[in-house]
Amino acid sequence: MPRAKRNVKTLLETCLQNVTRNIEEWCKHYVETYGKEKKLYLYVIGPFDPLPSRLLVRIIDILRDEKRLKKHHLELLITQQLNALDLSKEGDEIACHLRLASIRCPQLKTLKLNGCQKISKQVYQNFLPTFENLQVLDISNTSSGDSCLYVLGAYCKDLRELDVTSCPVTDAGIKGLCLSIDDLGKEDKRLGQCKLIHKLMVSYTKVTQKGIIIALENLTILKVFECCSSVQALAEMHLAPYEDNIPDIKKYSLIDLHCTNESFCTPYKSGSLGLASLLCSSVMKVRIVTQEGLTDIDLLGLLSLENLREFSLGGGEECEITFDGGVAPILEAFGNSLTSLTLAELPCVNIRAITEYCPNLRFLFLVMNHSYTMAWPEEERRPFSPKPIKTEPILMKLESLHLVCVSHLWSTSVIPSESLPSLLSSPQLVHLYVKDCVTLTDEVLKKAANHFQNMEHLELEQCNSITKLGVDSVMNDSNPLRVIKLWECRSLSRQNVCDWNKKANKKKWQVSIEWS
């Protein structure tokens, strides 16, 4: 456990701490002189005007993290030097702050408004046109609609990244962003100027396959495109020409592919995944939710990719994917380059194949799979190996592990106890979350704790095989645990938590223990 100690801070950190701790003193003259009038002063010479943007951003971030950021702080911290402003989840005063930024911050390049539900369409129309140098905009989880994207298309031609996740944006908004056509279908060169976007996130919006196709056709340098399904859109555009052997089909710069069943009523067409992989050979991240018609053969279409790093596969209501026929060949081909792997709600998962093929995994998520196996036909898989492999390899680079079982639904959905050591024994493991895993016992946790040199976050939920003895094994000086969360573990009691807190206080450990 980390002990409370006095860390040696840099001069910069000390100065920032001094400023934020005494922020009210810095703002005292402004508040006493002008604050009582409840007016918004557009031009103020304040104590923070000489500071560069990076220091202003740090001060705002510290105050927000400590939940001490107030209206009058921002009125002085929003200066002409600021080029990045995060107003995420701000409330009633958001319009005032945007007005200040629109006047005082001509060089603003990054603006984050995530979760600001009280921004009206009129506010966007009034202030966004002034941010002509804007490059990064996050308006996710807001009521921002198509009119906002039309404003961006007309005035923010330098925009590089846009996040409208969970916004009521439709295909018309995508059109206004990158097509020079007005609502009546007439050409208007003032619109659709956002041609430099390389990162666009439109998940959980009203954008359909039509809007996705518009973005793919007009945003020529698009690399990151988070949407419900770029694979189906690419197939709609190019599957017929591809099947007819038409040469010179357009290639794309995308580094992520999404193939889900979230939005489109159009059924999956066989060969779509393989075609998307050929059109986007630089893809590093693939997210798939199985659906009718998506088979092992389709999954093998990913083998044409050059450098897959992140692979996520979730079983939908229809799942024709098998582990041996579809998943295992992907892991064998890309295992050395894979750093993140998610397998969820699949009929069967072979843990041995994961540990054998993917030695460089840093993030592993095994969620609600129906069954697990360790069967490893070594003679077939490793014909040139002089000896059969007797010990299961350890994922030595694993940093984060999430194991979610559903033993109350399927008794086979439990991670085999013999597989847990290979998953839990990584010396690089920092974050561990386990839910409903009856095979995680005191003995297993005790053995794993010997390897928790870097463990900072341990979270167990409904792990009823863990008792006080198991948690005792991690309550020592040999690990850097800062957070322990224990949810609905029936073999643990409130008294146990009180005892651990007393021990932590006595030894001056900086650890938070939560229990329910």
PDB file of N, CA, C and O in Angstrom, residues 360-407:
ATOM      1  N   ASN A 360       1.330  -9.867 -25.965  1.00  0.00           N
ATOM      2  CA  ASN A 360       1.546  -8.436 -25.740  1.00  0.00           C
ATOM      3  C   ASN A 360       0.277  -7.677 -25.351  1.00  0.00           C
ATOM      4  O   ASN A 360       0.260  -6.442 -25.373  1.00  0.00           O
ATOM      5  N   LEU A 361      -0.758  -8.416 -24.978  1.00  0.00           N
ATOM      6  CA  LEU A 361      -1.997  -7.765 -24.567  1.00  0.00           C
ATOM      7  C   LEU A 361      -1.768  -6.858 -23.356  1.00  0.00           C
ATOM      8  O   LEU A 361      -1.133  -7.253 -22.385  1.00  0.00           O
ATOM      9  N   ARG A 362      -2.359  -5.659 -23.424  1.00  0.00           N
ATOM     10  CA  ARG A 362      -2.338  -4.743 -22.281  1.00  0.00           C
ATOM     11  C   ARG A 362      -3.713  -4.608 -21.644  1.00  0.00           C
ATOM     12  O   ARG A 362      -3.823  -4.300 -20.462  1.00  0.00           O
ATOM     13  N   PHE A 363      -4.762  -4.843 -22.454  1.00  0.00           N
ATOM     14  CA  PHE A 363      -6.132  -4.720 -21.957  1.00  0.00           C
ATOM     15  C   PHE A 363      -6.931  -5.937 -22.418  1.00  0.00           C
ATOM     16  O   PHE A 363      -6.971  -6.239 -23.614  1.00  0.00           O
ATOM     17  N   LEU A 364      -7.581  -6.617 -21.463  1.00  0.00           N
ATOM     18  CA  LEU A 364      -8.356  -7.809 -21.780  1.00  0.00           C
ATOM     19  C   LEU A 364      -9.707  -7.737 -21.084  1.00  0.00           C
ATOM     20  O   LEU A 364      -9.784  -7.529 -19.864  1.00  0.00           O
ATOM     21  N   PHE A 365     -10.777  -7.899 -21.883  1.00  0.00           N
ATOM     22  CA  PHE A 365     -12.137  -7.873 -21.360  1.00  0.00           C
ATOM     23  C   PHE A 365     -12.833  -9.167 -21.775  1.00  0.00           C
ATOM     24  O   PHE A 365     -13.039  -9.400 -22.976  1.00  0.00           O
ATOM     25  N   LEU A 366     -13.180  -9.998 -20.806  1.00  0.00           N
ATOM     26  CA  LEU A 366     -13.960 -11.212 -21.048  1.00  0.00           C
ATOM     27  C   LEU A 366     -15.280 -11.029 -20.321  1.00  0.00           C
ATOM     28  O   LEU A 366     -15.339 -11.075 -19.091  1.00  0.00           O
ATOM     29  N   VAL A 367     -16.359 -10.816 -21.104  1.00  0.00           N
ATOM     30  CA  VAL A 367     -17.617 -10.351 -20.522  1.00  0.00           C
ATOM     31  C   VAL A 367     -18.779 -11.267 -20.909  1.00  0.00           C
ATOM     32  O   VAL A 367     -19.122 -11.386 -22.095  1.00  0.00           O
ATOM     33  N   MET A 368     -19.362 -11.922 -19.935  1.00  0.00           N
ATOM     34  CA  MET A 368     -20.615 -12.670 -20.080  1.00  0.00           C
ATOM     35  C   MET A 368     -20.581 -13.691 -21.206  1.00  0.00           C
ATOM     36  O   MET A 368     -21.580 -13.918 -21.904  1.00  0.00           O
ATOM     37  N   ASN A 369     -19.434 -14.316 -21.415  1.00  0.00           N
ATOM     38  CA  ASN A 369     -19.372 -15.402 -22.385  1.00  0.00           C
ATOM     39  C   ASN A 369     -20.045 -16.644 -21.792  1.00  0.00           C
ATOM     40  O   ASN A 369     -20.012 -16.867 -20.583  1.00  0.00           O
ATOM     41  N   HIS A 370     -20.655 -17.461 -22.656  1.00  0.00           N
ATOM     42  CA  HIS A 370     -21.470 -18.561 -22.165  1.00  0.00           C
ATOM     43  C   HIS A 370     -20.650 -19.697 -21.567  1.00  0.00           C
ATOM     44  O   HIS A 370     -21.110 -20.388 -20.654  1.00  0.00           O
ATOM     45  N   SER A 371     -19.455 -19.900 -22.083  1.00  0.00           N
ATOM     46  CA  SER A 371     -18.614 -20.972 -21.540  1.00  0.00           C
ATOM     47  C   SER A 371     -17.152 -20.698 -21.865  1.00  0.00           C
ATOM     48  O   SER A 371     -16.829 -19.907 -22.756  1.00  0.00           O
ATOM     49  N   TYR A 372     -16.279 -21.379 -21.117  1.00  0.00           N
ATOM     50  CA  TYR A 372     -14.834 -21.244 -21.316  1.00  0.00           C
ATOM     51  C   TYR A 372     -14.220 -22.628 -21.379  1.00  0.00           C
ATOM     52  O   TYR A 372     -14.713 -23.587 -20.779  1.00  0.00           O
ATOM     53  N   THR A 373     -13.129 -22.705 -22.112  1.00  0.00           N
ATOM     54  CA  THR A 373     -12.406 -23.963 -22.201  1.00  0.00           C
ATOM     55  C   THR A 373     -10.919 -23.686 -22.197  1.00  0.00           C
ATOM     56  O   THR A 373     -10.481 -22.577 -22.521  1.00  0.00           O
ATOM     57  N   MET A 374     -10.157 -24.703 -21.821  1.00  0.00           N
ATOM     58  CA  MET A 374      -8.691 -24.604 -21.870  1.00  0.00           C
ATOM     59  C   MET A 374      -8.105 -25.631 -22.814  1.00  0.00           C
ATOM     60  O   MET A 374      -6.893 -25.792 -22.891  1.00  0.00           O
ATOM     61  N   ALA A 375      -8.973 -26.355 -23.529  1.00  0.00           N
ATOM     62  CA  ALA A 375      -8.499 -27.412 -24.417  1.00  0.00           C
ATOM     63  C   ALA A 375      -7.486 -26.861 -25.417  1.00  0.00           C
ATOM     64  O   ALA A 375      -7.721 -25.838 -26.048  1.00  0.00           O
ATOM     65  N   TRP A 376      -6.372 -27.546 -25.541  1.00  0.00           N
ATOM     66  CA  TRP A 376      -5.306 -27.066 -26.428  1.00  0.00           C
ATOM     67  C   TRP A 376      -4.664 -28.258 -27.124  1.00  0.00           C
ATOM     68  O   TRP A 376      -3.767 -28.891 -26.586  1.00  0.00           O
ATOM     69  N   PRO A 377      -5.144 -28.586 -28.339  1.00  0.00           N
ATOM     70  CA  PRO A 377      -4.575 -29.732 -29.065  1.00  0.00           C
ATOM     71  C   PRO A 377      -3.165 -29.400 -29.553  1.00  0.00           C
ATOM     72  O   PRO A 377      -2.951 -29.013 -30.694  1.00  0.00           O
ATOM     73  N   GLU A 378      -2.188 -29.591 -28.666  1.00  0.00           N
ATOM     74  CA  GLU A 378      -0.826 -29.138 -28.951  1.00  0.00           C
ATOM     75  C   GLU A 378      -0.215 -29.807 -30.174  1.00  0.00           C
ATOM     76  O   GLU A 378       0.561 -29.212 -30.919  1.00  0.00           O
ATOM     77  N   GLU A 379      -0.595 -31.064 -30.392  1.00  0.00           N
ATOM     78  CA  GLU A 379       0.016 -31.762 -31.520  1.00  0.00           C
ATOM     79  C   GLU A 379      -0.403 -31.119 -32.852  1.00  0.00           C
ATOM     80  O   GLU A 379       0.377 -31.065 -33.798  1.00  0.00           O
ATOM     81  N   GLU A 380      -1.647 -30.623 -32.898  1.00  0.00           N
ATOM     82  CA  GLU A 380      -2.114 -30.005 -34.131  1.00  0.00           C
ATOM     83  C   GLU A 380      -1.683 -28.546 -34.231  1.00  0.00           C
ATOM     84  O   GLU A 380      -1.273 -28.079 -35.288  1.00  0.00           O
ATOM     85  N   ARG A 381      -1.762 -27.836 -33.115  1.00  0.00           N
ATOM     86  CA  ARG A 381      -1.469 -26.401 -33.137  1.00  0.00           C
ATOM     87  C   ARG A 381       0.028 -26.129 -33.235  1.00  0.00           C
ATOM     88  O   ARG A 381       0.453 -25.172 -33.861  1.00  0.00           O
ATOM     89  N   ARG A 382       0.800 -26.908 -32.555  1.00  0.00           N
ATOM     90  CA  ARG A 382       2.250 -26.676 -32.521  1.00  0.00           C
ATOM     91  C   ARG A 382       3.007 -27.924 -32.998  1.00  0.00           C
ATOM     92  O   ARG A 382       3.683 -28.594 -32.232  1.00  0.00           O
ATOM     93  N   PRO A 383       2.860 -28.257 -34.295  1.00  0.00           N
ATOM     94  CA  PRO A 383       3.469 -29.499 -34.779  1.00  0.00           C
ATOM     95  C   PRO A 383       4.982 -29.500 -34.707  1.00  0.00           C
ATOM     96  O   PRO A 383       5.599 -30.557 -34.667  1.00  0.00           O
ATOM     97  N   PHE A 384       5.610 -28.342 -34.692  1.00  0.00           N
ATOM     98  CA  PHE A 384       7.068 -28.295 -34.681  1.00  0.00           C
ATOM     99  C   PHE A 384       7.639 -28.133 -33.282  1.00  0.00           C
ATOM    100  O   PHE A 384       8.839 -28.008 -33.101  1.00  0.00           O
ATOM    101  N   SER A 385       6.765 -28.118 -32.275  1.00  0.00           N
ATOM    102  CA  SER A 385       7.243 -27.981 -30.907  1.00  0.00           C
ATOM    103  C   SER A 385       7.819 -29.304 -30.443  1.00  0.00           C
ATOM    104  O   SER A 385       7.167 -30.348 -30.543  1.00  0.00           O
ATOM    105  N   PRO A 386       9.053 -29.311 -29.936  1.00  0.00           N
ATOM    106  CA  PRO A 386       9.674 -30.575 -29.532  1.00  0.00           C
ATOM    107  C   PRO A 386       8.971 -31.221 -28.346  1.00  0.00           C
ATOM    108  O   PRO A 386       8.991 -32.425 -28.205  1.00  0.00           O
ATOM    109  N   LYS A 387       8.353 -30.401 -27.484  1.00  0.00           N
ATOM    110  CA  LYS A 387       7.679 -30.933 -26.302  1.00  0.00           C
ATOM    111  C   LYS A 387       6.304 -30.302 -26.177  1.00  0.00           C
ATOM    112  O   LYS A 387       6.118 -29.137 -26.518  1.00  0.00           O
ATOM    113  N   PRO A 388       5.342 -31.058 -25.678  1.00  0.00           N
ATOM    114  CA  PRO A 388       4.050 -30.438 -25.406  1.00  0.00           C
ATOM    115  C   PRO A 388       4.187 -29.361 -24.343  1.00  0.00           C
ATOM    116  O   PRO A 388       5.005 -29.474 -23.435  1.00  0.00           O
ATOM    117  N   ILE A 389       3.387 -28.295 -24.463  1.00  0.00           N
ATOM    118  CA  ILE A 389       3.435 -27.208 -23.495  1.00  0.00           C
ATOM    119  C   ILE A 389       2.671 -27.627 -22.246  1.00  0.00           C
ATOM    120  O   ILE A 389       1.489 -27.947 -22.318  1.00  0.00           O
ATOM    121  N   LYS A 390       3.288 -27.619 -21.113  1.00  0.00           N
ATOM    122  CA  LYS A 390       2.671 -28.101 -19.884  1.00  0.00           C
ATOM    123  C   LYS A 390       2.136 -26.964 -19.018  1.00  0.00           C
ATOM    124  O   LYS A 390       1.167 -27.135 -18.308  1.00  0.00           O
ATOM    125  N   THR A 391       2.788 -25.835 -19.051  1.00  0.00           N
ATOM    126  CA  THR A 391       2.338 -24.721 -18.214  1.00  0.00           C
ATOM    127  C   THR A 391       1.716 -23.644 -19.082  1.00  0.00           C
ATOM    128  O   THR A 391       2.190 -23.352 -20.175  1.00  0.00           O
ATOM    129  N   GLU A 392       0.645 -23.071 -18.570  1.00  0.00           N
ATOM    130  CA  GLU A 392      -0.044 -22.038 -19.329  1.00  0.00           C
ATOM    131  C   GLU A 392       0.736 -20.730 -19.238  1.00  0.00           C
ATOM    132  O   GLU A 392       1.121 -20.309 -18.147  1.00  0.00           O
ATOM    133  N   PRO A 393       0.999 -20.071 -20.363  1.00  0.00           N
ATOM    134  CA  PRO A 393       1.793 -18.842 -20.339  1.00  0.00           C
ATOM    135  C   PRO A 393       1.056 -17.714 -19.623  1.00  0.00           C
ATOM    136  O   PRO A 393      -0.169 -17.681 -19.571  1.00  0.00           O
ATOM    137  N   ILE A 394       1.823 -16.766 -19.097  1.00  0.00           N
ATOM    138  CA  ILE A 394       1.277 -15.613 -18.381  1.00  0.00           C
ATOM    139  C   ILE A 394       1.316 -14.400 -19.306  1.00  0.00           C
ATOM    140  O   ILE A 394       2.282 -14.198 -20.042  1.00  0.00           O
ATOM    141  N   LEU A 395       0.271 -13.610 -19.269  1.00  0.00           N
ATOM    142  CA  LEU A 395       0.229 -12.380 -20.058  1.00  0.00           C
ATOM    143  C   LEU A 395       1.053 -11.321 -19.322  1.00  0.00           C
ATOM    144  O   LEU A 395       0.544 -10.540 -18.522  1.00  0.00           O
ATOM    145  N   MET A 396       2.326 -11.271 -19.617  1.00  0.00           N
ATOM    146  CA  MET A 396       3.282 -10.489 -18.834  1.00  0.00           C
ATOM    147  C   MET A 396       3.085  -8.978 -18.970  1.00  0.00           C
ATOM    148  O   MET A 396       3.530  -8.218 -18.107  1.00  0.00           O
ATOM    149  N   LYS A 397       2.434  -8.514 -20.037  1.00  0.00           N
ATOM    150  CA  LYS A 397       2.277  -7.075 -20.249  1.00  0.00           C
ATOM    151  C   LYS A 397       0.874  -6.566 -19.925  1.00  0.00           C
ATOM    152  O   LYS A 397       0.573  -5.392 -20.136  1.00  0.00           O
ATOM    153  N   LEU A 398       0.029  -7.440 -19.403  1.00  0.00           N
ATOM    154  CA  LEU A 398      -1.358  -7.068 -19.135  1.00  0.00           C
ATOM    155  C   LEU A 398      -1.443  -6.012 -18.038  1.00  0.00           C
ATOM    156  O   LEU A 398      -0.907  -6.184 -16.952  1.00  0.00           O
ATOM    157  N   GLU A 399      -2.158  -4.898 -18.336  1.00  0.00           N
ATOM    158  CA  GLU A 399      -2.301  -3.798 -17.392  1.00  0.00           C
ATOM    159  C   GLU A 399      -3.709  -3.704 -16.812  1.00  0.00           C
ATOM    160  O   GLU A 399      -3.878  -3.268 -15.668  1.00  0.00           O
ATOM    161  N   SER A 400      -4.709  -4.072 -17.610  1.00  0.00           N
ATOM    162  CA  SER A 400      -6.097  -3.954 -17.152  1.00  0.00           C
ATOM    163  C   SER A 400      -6.857  -5.218 -17.530  1.00  0.00           C
ATOM    164  O   SER A 400      -6.796  -5.664 -18.682  1.00  0.00           O
ATOM    165  N   LEU A 401      -7.569  -5.796 -16.556  1.00  0.00           N
ATOM    166  CA  LEU A 401      -8.300  -7.049 -16.779  1.00  0.00           C
ATOM    167  C   LEU A 401      -9.713  -6.923 -16.232  1.00  0.00           C
ATOM    168  O   LEU A 401      -9.911  -6.566 -15.064  1.00  0.00           O
ATOM    169  N   HIS A 402     -10.707  -7.199 -17.077  1.00  0.00           N
ATOM    170  CA  HIS A 402     -12.109  -7.203 -16.680  1.00  0.00           C
ATOM    171  C   HIS A 402     -12.684  -8.588 -16.948  1.00  0.00           C
ATOM    172  O   HIS A 402     -12.704  -9.046 -18.100  1.00  0.00           O
ATOM    173  N   LEU A 403     -13.159  -9.249 -15.901  1.00  0.00           N
ATOM    174  CA  LEU A 403     -13.773 -10.570 -16.018  1.00  0.00           C
ATOM    175  C   LEU A 403     -15.193 -10.488 -15.479  1.00  0.00           C
ATOM    176  O   LEU A 403     -15.392 -10.225 -14.292  1.00  0.00           O
ATOM    177  N   VAL A 404     -16.170 -10.680 -16.347  1.00  0.00           N
ATOM    178  CA  VAL A 404     -17.572 -10.637 -15.934  1.00  0.00           C
ATOM    179  C   VAL A 404     -18.213 -11.970 -16.283  1.00  0.00           C
ATOM    180  O   VAL A 404     -18.365 -12.316 -17.465  1.00  0.00           O
ATOM    181  N   CYS A 405     -18.573 -12.730 -15.266  1.00  0.00           N
ATOM    182  CA  CYS A 405     -19.240 -14.021 -15.466  1.00  0.00           C
ATOM    183  C   CYS A 405     -20.733 -13.859 -15.183  1.00  0.00           C
ATOM    184  O   CYS A 405     -21.173 -12.873 -14.589  1.00  0.00           O
ATOM    185  N   VAL A 406     -21.502 -14.834 -15.585  1.00  0.00           N
ATOM    186  CA  VAL A 406     -22.943 -14.847 -15.289  1.00  0.00           C
ATOM    187  C   VAL A 406     -23.310 -16.269 -14.847  1.00  0.00           C
ATOM    188  O   VAL A 406     -24.102 -16.945 -15.490  1.00  0.00           O
ATOM    189  N   SER A 407     -22.732 -16.675 -13.756  1.00  0.00           N
ATOM    190  CA  SER A 407     -22.922 -18.044 -13.285  1.00  0.00           C
ATOM    191  C   SER A 407     -24.364 -18.327 -12.891  1.00  0.00           C
ATOM    192  O   SER A 407     -24.799 -19.478 -12.876  1.00  0.00           O
TER     193      SER A 407
END
